PDB file of C-alpha atoms and ligand atoms in Angstrom:
ATOM      1  CA  SER O   1       0.000   0.000   0.000  1.00 84.00           C
ATOM      2  CA  CYS O   2       1.071   3.629  -0.164  1.00 93.00           C
ATOM      3  CA  GLU O   3       0.505   6.804   1.818  1.00 96.00           C
ATOM      4  CA  ALA O   4      -0.589  10.352   0.967  1.00 97.00           C
ATOM      5  CA  SER O   5       2.974  11.557   0.313  1.00 96.00           C
ATOM      6  CA  ASP O   6       3.356   8.827  -2.342  1.00 97.00           C
ATOM      7  CA  VAL O   7       0.124   9.961  -3.981  1.00 98.00           C
ATOM      8  CA  ALA O   8       1.405  13.552  -3.986  1.00 97.00           C
ATOM      9  CA  GLU O   9       4.616  12.334  -5.643  1.00 97.00           C
ATOM     10  CA  ALA O  10       2.571  10.489  -8.300  1.00 98.00           C
ATOM     11  CA  ILE O  11       0.545  13.642  -9.031  1.00 98.00           C
ATOM     12  CA  ARG O  12       3.761  15.653  -9.439  1.00 98.00           C
ATOM     13  CA  ALA O  13       5.071  12.972 -11.805  1.00 98.00           C
ATOM     14  CA  ALA O  14       1.837  13.221 -13.794  1.00 98.00           C
ATOM     15  CA  ALA O  15       2.218  16.997 -14.092  1.00 98.00           C
ATOM     16  CA  ASP O  16       5.774  16.504 -15.272  1.00 98.00           C
ATOM     17  CA  VAL O  17       4.834  13.957 -17.947  1.00 98.00           C
ATOM     18  CA  ILE O  18       2.040  16.193 -19.252  1.00 98.00           C
ATOM     19  CA  ALA O  19       4.438  19.146 -19.472  1.00 98.00           C
ATOM     20  CA  ARG O  20       6.966  17.034 -21.390  1.00 98.00           C
ATOM     21  CA  HIS O  21       4.298  15.737 -23.804  1.00 99.00           C
ATOM     22  CA  ARG O  22       2.397  19.011 -24.218  1.00 98.00           C
ATOM     23  CA  VAL O  23       3.370  19.527 -27.860  1.00 98.00           C
ATOM     24  CA  GLU O  24       2.760  15.872 -28.762  1.00 98.00           C
ATOM     25  CA  LEU O  25      -0.761  15.954 -27.277  1.00 98.00           C
ATOM     26  CA  THR O  26      -1.607  19.181 -29.073  1.00 98.00           C
ATOM     27  CA  ASP O  27      -0.218  17.786 -32.345  1.00 98.00           C
ATOM     28  CA  LEU O  28      -2.452  14.692 -31.962  1.00 98.00           C
ATOM     29  CA  ASP O  29      -5.431  17.026 -31.494  1.00 98.00           C
ATOM     30  CA  ARG O  30      -4.625  19.044 -34.650  1.00 98.00           C
ATOM     31  CA  PRO O  31      -5.864  16.768 -37.497  1.00 98.00           C
ATOM     32  CA  ILE O  32      -8.996  15.536 -35.657  1.00 98.00           C
ATOM     33  CA  GLY O  33      -9.738  18.375 -33.220  1.00 98.00           C
ATOM     34  CA  ASP O  34      -8.758  21.947 -32.416  1.00 98.00           C
ATOM     35  CA  ALA O  35      -5.082  21.520 -31.486  1.00 98.00           C
ATOM     36  CA  ASP O  36      -5.374  22.376 -27.791  1.00 98.00           C
ATOM     37  CA  HIS O  37      -5.301  19.128 -25.799  1.00 98.00           C
ATOM     38  CA  GLY O  38      -1.682  19.484 -24.663  1.00 98.00           C
ATOM     39  CA  GLU O  39      -2.160  23.134 -23.741  1.00 98.00           C
ATOM     40  CA  ASN O  40      -5.398  22.336 -21.899  1.00 98.00           C
ATOM     41  CA  MET O  41      -3.866  19.511 -19.874  1.00 98.00           C
ATOM     42  CA  ASN O  42      -0.650  21.401 -19.159  1.00 98.00           C
ATOM     43  CA  ARG O  43      -2.553  24.468 -17.943  1.00 98.00           C
ATOM     44  CA  GLY O  44      -4.513  22.203 -15.592  1.00 98.00           C
ATOM     45  CA  PHE O  45      -1.577  20.271 -14.178  1.00 98.00           C
ATOM     46  CA  THR O  46       0.573  23.393 -13.814  1.00 98.00           C
ATOM     47  CA  ALA O  47      -2.229  24.790 -11.659  1.00 98.00           C
ATOM     48  CA  VAL O  48      -2.366  21.520  -9.717  1.00 98.00           C
ATOM     49  CA  LEU O  49       1.342  21.865  -8.874  1.00 98.00           C
ATOM     50  CA  ALA O  50       0.806  25.451  -7.719  1.00 97.00           C
ATOM     51  CA  THR O  51      -2.112  24.388  -5.529  1.00 96.00           C
ATOM     52  CA  LEU O  52      -0.143  21.524  -3.990  1.00 96.00           C
ATOM     53  CA  ASP O  53       2.570  23.992  -3.014  1.00 94.00           C
ATOM     54  CA  THR O  54       0.106  25.963  -0.878  1.00 94.00           C
ATOM     55  CA  THR O  55      -2.305  23.283   0.370  1.00 90.00           C
ATOM     56  CA  ALA O  56      -1.228  19.903   1.653  1.00 83.00           C
ATOM     57  CA  PRO O  57      -4.120  17.449   2.002  1.00 95.00           C
ATOM     58  CA  THR O  58      -3.126  14.569   4.280  1.00 96.00           C
ATOM     59  CA  THR O  59      -5.140  11.772   2.656  1.00 97.00           C
ATOM     60  CA  PRO O  60      -5.023  10.217  -0.825  1.00 98.00           C
ATOM     61  CA  ALA O  61      -8.649  11.290  -1.308  1.00 98.00           C
ATOM     62  CA  GLY O  62      -7.893  14.873  -0.300  1.00 98.00           C
ATOM     63  CA  LEU O  63      -5.079  15.047  -2.835  1.00 98.00           C
ATOM     64  CA  LEU O  64      -7.150  13.570  -5.662  1.00 98.00           C
ATOM     65  CA  LYS O  65      -9.905  16.043  -4.841  1.00 98.00           C
ATOM     66  CA  VAL O  66      -7.491  18.955  -5.296  1.00 98.00           C
ATOM     67  CA  VAL O  67      -6.557  17.526  -8.695  1.00 98.00           C
ATOM     68  CA  ALA O  68     -10.237  17.172  -9.600  1.00 98.00           C
ATOM     69  CA  THR O  69     -11.347  20.674  -8.664  1.00 98.00           C
ATOM     70  CA  THR O  70      -8.280  22.249 -10.266  1.00 98.00           C
ATOM     71  CA  LEU O  71      -8.695  20.344 -13.540  1.00 98.00           C
ATOM     72  CA  ILE O  72     -12.397  21.212 -13.664  1.00 97.00           C
ATOM     73  CA  SER O  73     -11.661  24.917 -13.265  1.00 97.00           C
ATOM     74  CA  LYS O  74      -8.519  25.144 -15.463  1.00 98.00           C
ATOM     75  CA  VAL O  75      -8.518  22.571 -18.280  1.00 97.00           C
ATOM     76  CA  GLY O  76     -11.769  23.490 -20.032  1.00 94.00           C
ATOM     77  CA  GLY O  77     -12.912  21.831 -23.244  1.00 95.00           C
ATOM     78  CA  ALA O  78     -14.179  18.276 -23.188  1.00 98.00           C
ATOM     79  CA  ALA O  79     -11.251  16.845 -21.256  1.00 98.00           C
ATOM     80  CA  GLY O  80     -11.489  19.153 -18.218  1.00 98.00           C
ATOM     81  CA  PRO O  81     -14.884  18.010 -16.946  1.00 98.00           C
ATOM     82  CA  LEU O  82     -14.125  14.398 -17.925  1.00 98.00           C
ATOM     83  CA  TYR O  83     -10.792  14.171 -16.079  1.00 98.00           C
ATOM     84  CA  GLY O  84     -12.212  16.305 -13.273  1.00 98.00           C
ATOM     85  CA  THR O  85     -15.090  13.903 -12.798  1.00 98.00           C
ATOM     86  CA  ALA O  86     -12.722  10.931 -12.953  1.00 98.00           C
ATOM     87  CA  PHE O  87     -10.479  12.300 -10.180  1.00 98.00           C
ATOM     88  CA  LEU O  88     -13.486  13.408  -8.118  1.00 98.00           C
ATOM     89  CA  ARG O  89     -15.143   9.973  -8.270  1.00 98.00           C
ATOM     90  CA  ALA O  90     -11.802   8.305  -7.524  1.00 98.00           C
ATOM     91  CA  ALA O  91     -11.353  10.581  -4.493  1.00 98.00           C
ATOM     92  CA  THR O  92     -14.867   9.924  -3.209  1.00 98.00           C
ATOM     93  CA  SER O  93     -14.397   6.155  -3.558  1.00 98.00           C
ATOM     94  CA  LEU O  94     -11.431   6.268  -1.156  1.00 97.00           C
ATOM     95  CA  GLY O  95     -13.163   7.868   1.836  1.00 96.00           C
ATOM     96  CA  GLN O  96     -10.854   9.266   4.504  1.00 95.00           C
ATOM     97  CA  GLU O  97      -8.397   6.343   4.570  1.00 95.00           C
ATOM     98  CA  SER O  98      -4.819   7.461   5.222  1.00 96.00           C
ATOM     99  CA  ARG O  99      -3.372   4.721   3.002  1.00 96.00           C
ATOM    100  CA  LEU O 100      -4.150   3.438  -0.471  1.00 97.00           C
ATOM    101  CA  ASP O 101      -4.063  -0.355  -0.865  1.00 97.00           C
ATOM    102  CA  SER O 102      -4.417  -2.666  -3.880  1.00 97.00           C
ATOM    103  CA  GLU O 103      -8.155  -2.997  -3.458  1.00 97.00           C
ATOM    104  CA  GLY O 104      -8.559   0.762  -3.062  1.00 97.00           C
ATOM    105  CA  LEU O 105      -6.542   1.376  -6.202  1.00 98.00           C
ATOM    106  CA  VAL O 106      -8.856  -0.813  -8.277  1.00 98.00           C
ATOM    107  CA  THR O 107     -11.925   0.790  -6.707  1.00 98.00           C
ATOM    108  CA  ALA O 108     -10.577   4.281  -7.412  1.00 98.00           C
ATOM    109  CA  LEU O 109      -9.663   3.508 -11.029  1.00 98.00           C
ATOM    110  CA  ARG O 110     -13.059   1.912 -11.614  1.00 98.00           C
ATOM    111  CA  ALA O 111     -14.849   4.870 -10.035  1.00 98.00           C
ATOM    112  CA  GLY O 112     -12.840   7.184 -12.285  1.00 99.00           C
ATOM    113  CA  LEU O 113     -13.858   5.233 -15.388  1.00 99.00           C
ATOM    114  CA  GLU O 114     -17.495   5.258 -14.292  1.00 98.00           C
ATOM    115  CA  GLY O 115     -17.280   9.016 -13.856  1.00 98.00           C
ATOM    116  CA  VAL O 116     -15.940   9.510 -17.377  1.00 98.00           C
ATOM    117  CA  VAL O 117     -18.651   7.265 -18.815  1.00 98.00           C
ATOM    118  CA  ALA O 118     -21.412   8.909 -16.771  1.00 98.00           C
ATOM    119  CA  ARG O 119     -20.385  12.318 -18.064  1.00 98.00           C
ATOM    120  CA  GLY O 120     -19.319  11.557 -21.635  1.00 98.00           C
ATOM    121  CA  ARG O 121     -21.413   8.500 -22.525  1.00 98.00           C
ATOM    122  CA  ALA O 122     -18.585   6.979 -24.569  1.00 98.00           C
ATOM    123  CA  GLU O 123     -18.182   3.230 -24.884  1.00 98.00           C
ATOM    124  CA  VAL O 124     -15.052   1.243 -25.644  1.00 98.00           C
ATOM    125  CA  GLY O 125     -14.489   1.510 -29.395  1.00 98.00           C
ATOM    126  CA  ASP O 126     -15.665   5.130 -29.712  1.00 98.00           C
ATOM    127  CA  ALA O 127     -12.017   6.313 -29.929  1.00 98.00           C
ATOM    128  CA  THR O 128     -11.817   8.326 -26.694  1.00 98.00           C
ATOM    129  CA  MET O 129      -9.946   8.230 -23.387  1.00 99.00           C
ATOM    130  CA  VAL O 130     -12.323   5.406 -22.381  1.00 99.00           C
ATOM    131  CA  ASP O 131     -10.441   3.123 -24.801  1.00 99.00           C
ATOM    132  CA  ALA O 132      -7.309   3.601 -22.672  1.00 99.00           C
ATOM    133  CA  LEU O 133      -8.912   3.769 -19.220  1.00 99.00           C
ATOM    134  CA  SER O 134     -11.248   0.799 -19.475  1.00 99.00           C
ATOM    135  CA  PRO O 135      -8.594  -1.861 -20.212  1.00 99.00           C
ATOM    136  CA  ALA O 136      -6.360  -0.214 -17.591  1.00 99.00           C
ATOM    137  CA  VAL O 137      -8.981  -0.807 -14.898  1.00 99.00           C
ATOM    138  CA  GLU O 138      -9.296  -4.465 -15.913  1.00 98.00           C
ATOM    139  CA  ALA O 139      -5.507  -4.905 -15.884  1.00 99.00           C
ATOM    140  CA  ALA O 140      -5.197  -3.332 -12.421  1.00 98.00           C
ATOM    141  CA  GLU O 141      -7.934  -5.646 -11.163  1.00 98.00           C
ATOM    142  CA  ALA O 142      -6.282  -8.733 -12.688  1.00 98.00           C
ATOM    143  CA  ALA O 143      -2.956  -7.825 -11.009  1.00 98.00           C
ATOM    144  CA  LYS O 144      -4.541  -7.192  -7.594  1.00 97.00           C
ATOM    145  CA  GLY O 145      -2.432  -9.793  -5.810  1.00 95.00           C
ATOM    146  CA  GLU O 146       0.828  -8.306  -7.070  1.00 97.00           C
ATOM    147  CA  GLY O 147       0.862  -4.966  -5.255  1.00 97.00           C
ATOM    148  CA  ILE O 148       0.219  -1.386  -6.295  1.00 97.00           C
ATOM    149  CA  ALA O 149       3.392  -0.912  -8.361  1.00 98.00           C
ATOM    150  CA  ALA O 150       2.713  -4.020 -10.464  1.00 98.00           C
ATOM    151  CA  GLN O 151      -0.956  -3.111 -10.812  1.00 98.00           C
ATOM    152  CA  LEU O 152      -0.120   0.349 -12.101  1.00 98.00           C
ATOM    153  CA  ALA O 153       2.516  -1.017 -14.475  1.00 98.00           C
ATOM    154  CA  ALA O 154      -0.055  -3.463 -15.883  1.00 98.00           C
ATOM    155  CA  ALA O 155      -2.628  -0.653 -16.097  1.00 99.00           C
ATOM    156  CA  ALA O 156      -0.179   1.582 -17.965  1.00 99.00           C
ATOM    157  CA  ASP O 157       0.677  -1.199 -20.437  1.00 99.00           C
ATOM    158  CA  ALA O 158      -3.022  -1.849 -21.056  1.00 99.00           C
ATOM    159  CA  ALA O 159      -3.684   1.871 -21.482  1.00 99.00           C
ATOM    160  CA  ASP O 160      -0.872   2.160 -24.052  1.00 99.00           C
ATOM    161  CA  GLU O 161      -2.375  -0.708 -26.007  1.00 99.00           C
ATOM    162  CA  GLY O 162      -5.869   0.726 -25.614  1.00 99.00           C
ATOM    163  CA  ALA O 163      -4.736   4.127 -26.847  1.00 99.00           C
ATOM    164  CA  GLN O 164      -3.095   2.547 -29.912  1.00 99.00           C
ATOM    165  CA  SER O 165      -6.347   0.683 -30.598  1.00 99.00           C
ATOM    166  CA  THR O 166      -8.035   4.043 -31.361  1.00 98.00           C
ATOM    167  CA  VAL O 167      -5.937   4.542 -34.522  1.00 98.00           C
ATOM    168  CA  PRO O 168      -8.066   2.480 -36.951  1.00 98.00           C
ATOM    169  CA  LEU O 169     -11.371   3.506 -35.350  1.00 98.00           C
ATOM    170  CA  VAL O 170     -14.021   5.999 -36.397  1.00 98.00           C
ATOM    171  CA  ALA O 171     -14.387   8.551 -33.565  1.00 98.00           C
ATOM    172  CA  ARG O 172     -17.911   8.557 -32.176  1.00 98.00           C
ATOM    173  CA  LYS O 173     -17.649  11.166 -29.410  1.00 98.00           C
ATOM    174  CA  GLY O 174     -16.179  14.641 -29.066  1.00 98.00           C
ATOM    175  CA  ARG O 175     -14.860  16.915 -31.800  1.00 98.00           C
ATOM    176  CA  ALA O 176     -13.168  14.101 -33.717  1.00 98.00           C
ATOM    177  CA  SER O 177     -16.611  12.568 -34.330  1.00 98.00           C
ATOM    178  CA  TYR O 178     -17.491  15.548 -36.552  1.00 98.00           C
ATOM    179  CA  LEU O 179     -15.015  14.113 -39.084  1.00 98.00           C
ATOM    180  CA  GLY O 180     -16.796  10.780 -39.399  1.00 98.00           C
ATOM    181  CA  GLU O 181     -14.711   8.344 -41.462  1.00 98.00           C
ATOM    182  CA  ARG O 182     -11.980  10.953 -41.826  1.00 98.00           C
ATOM    183  CA  SER O 183     -11.147  10.410 -38.139  1.00 98.00           C
ATOM    184  CA  ILE O 184      -9.766   6.968 -39.077  1.00 98.00           C
ATOM    185  CA  GLY O 185      -5.980   6.639 -38.849  1.00 98.00           C
ATOM    186  CA  HIS O 186      -5.427   8.990 -35.890  1.00 98.00           C
ATOM    187  CA  LEU O 187      -4.430   8.295 -32.304  1.00 98.00           C
ATOM    188  CA  ASP O 188      -6.980   9.901 -29.979  1.00 98.00           C
ATOM    189  CA  PRO O 189      -5.287  12.633 -27.912  1.00 98.00           C
ATOM    190  CA  GLY O 190      -7.329  11.943 -24.768  1.00 99.00           C
ATOM    191  CA  ALA O 191      -6.539   8.239 -24.936  1.00 99.00           C
ATOM    192  CA  ARG O 192      -2.872   9.164 -25.240  1.00 99.00           C
ATOM    193  CA  SER O 193      -3.004  11.527 -22.237  1.00 99.00           C
ATOM    194  CA  THR O 194      -4.715   8.838 -20.153  1.00 99.00           C
ATOM    195  CA  ALA O 195      -1.948   6.383 -21.042  1.00 99.00           C
ATOM    196  CA  LEU O 196       0.682   9.000 -20.159  1.00 99.00           C
ATOM    197  CA  LEU O 197      -0.925   9.717 -16.769  1.00 99.00           C
ATOM    198  CA  LEU O 198      -1.065   6.025 -15.893  1.00 98.00           C
ATOM    199  CA  ARG O 199       2.582   5.567 -16.970  1.00 98.00           C
ATOM    200  CA  ALA O 200       3.574   8.467 -14.712  1.00 98.00           C
ATOM    201  CA  PHE O 201       1.690   6.924 -11.777  1.00 98.00           C
ATOM    202  CA  ALA O 202       3.313   3.543 -12.482  1.00 98.00           C
ATOM    203  CA  ASP O 203       6.815   5.008 -12.683  1.00 98.00           C
ATOM    204  CA  ALA O 204       6.255   6.954  -9.451  1.00 97.00           C
ATOM    205  CA  ALA O 205       5.147   3.748  -7.676  1.00 97.00           C
ATOM    206  CA  ARG O 206       8.216   1.714  -8.660  1.00 94.00           C
TER     207      ARG O 206
HETATM  208  P1  LIG J 301     -11.847  19.759 -26.807  1.00 87.74           P
HETATM  209  O1  LIG J 301     -12.217  18.640 -27.755  1.00 87.74           O
HETATM  210  O2  LIG J 301     -13.033  20.386 -26.194  1.00 87.74           O
HETATM  211  O3  LIG J 301     -10.891  20.727 -27.434  1.00 87.74           O
HETATM  212  P2  LIG J 301      -9.615  18.416 -25.545  1.00 87.74           P
HETATM  213  O4  LIG J 301      -8.932  18.608 -26.848  1.00 87.74           O
HETATM  214  O5  LIG J 301      -8.880  18.901 -24.338  1.00 87.74           O
HETATM  215  O6  LIG J 301     -11.067  19.061 -25.567  1.00 87.74           O
HETATM  216  O7  LIG J 301      -9.901  16.868 -25.294  1.00 87.74           O
HETATM  217  C1  LIG J 301     -10.273  16.030 -26.344  1.00 87.74           C
HETATM  218  C2  LIG J 301     -10.347  14.601 -25.835  1.00 87.74           C
HETATM  219  O8  LIG J 301     -11.452  14.446 -24.951  1.00 87.74           O
HETATM  220  C3  LIG J 301     -10.584  13.567 -26.925  1.00 87.74           C
HETATM  221  O9  LIG J 301      -9.366  13.169 -27.517  1.00 87.74           O
HETATM  222  C4  LIG J 301     -11.273  12.421 -26.213  1.00 87.74           C
HETATM  223  O10 LIG J 301     -10.349  11.474 -25.683  1.00 87.74           O
HETATM  224  C5  LIG J 301     -11.933  13.119 -25.042  1.00 87.74           C
HETATM  225  N1  LIG J 301     -13.387  13.151 -25.196  1.00 87.74           N
HETATM  226  C6  LIG J 301     -14.129  14.051 -25.874  1.00 87.74           C
HETATM  227  N2  LIG J 301     -15.435  13.766 -25.756  1.00 87.74           N
HETATM  228  C7  LIG J 301     -15.517  12.647 -24.977  1.00 87.74           C
HETATM  229  C8  LIG J 301     -16.598  11.844 -24.464  1.00 87.74           C
HETATM  230  N3  LIG J 301     -17.874  12.142 -24.722  1.00 87.74           N
HETATM  231  N4  LIG J 301     -16.287  10.788 -23.683  1.00 87.74           N
HETATM  232  C9  LIG J 301     -14.998  10.483 -23.404  1.00 87.74           C
HETATM  233  N5  LIG J 301     -13.952  11.198 -23.843  1.00 87.74           N
HETATM  234  C10 LIG J 301     -14.201  12.254 -24.622  1.00 87.74           C
HETATM  235 MG1  LIG J 302      -9.121  19.936 -28.395  1.00 87.74          MG
HETATM  236 MG1  LIG J 303     -10.811  22.823 -27.376  1.00 87.74          MG
END
């Protein structure tokens, strides 16, 4: 299991990975969207870092809630409310526990996925972040006996594969769906950012 300071470290790692992949995420959003996903996510996570410097929640849930409220107010677009809801549901699922264990991790990831689906109504195969997050939840569940680090590594691998699976798909939600068949052949930017976030969490947990 891990404690609040480990969760804070993982959030900082996530902010760092988003900053380093800002241009890539925006480039992915150019042919099928409005070329702002990297900027949106980086604005949000930069604000998260600033908030964490001034407020220090002492539980995993408290930290995830800071991420949620900051992303909701700063990211904008489609991704802001979706990621915000995901982090908020994940936070709520954890209660006021001071530690995060393997079971809690699966519950939090699943709650996050359910939040995204409740808000965006996308299913697997619609070429969205759900295509990365859904297999990640299943992988984390399947690796439950192996500890948090192994679960997150498995989740990140599954999310990478899930993100790649969006390439041949027709987008059915969000801006990319306006292109219809012309959305085929592109990696979904939100699926890519989900895979990057999970990789950052996995690397921080090693
Ligand atoms: P916007 O499209 O408003 O500019 P972003 O570019 O920040 O917002 O985010 C786009 C990403 O949001 C997409 O790549 C996709 O993964 C995700 N997305 C959009 N609509 C939905 C939805 N209804 N359900 C799940 N994910 C969605
Ligand atoms: Mg966009
Ligand atoms: Mg936009």
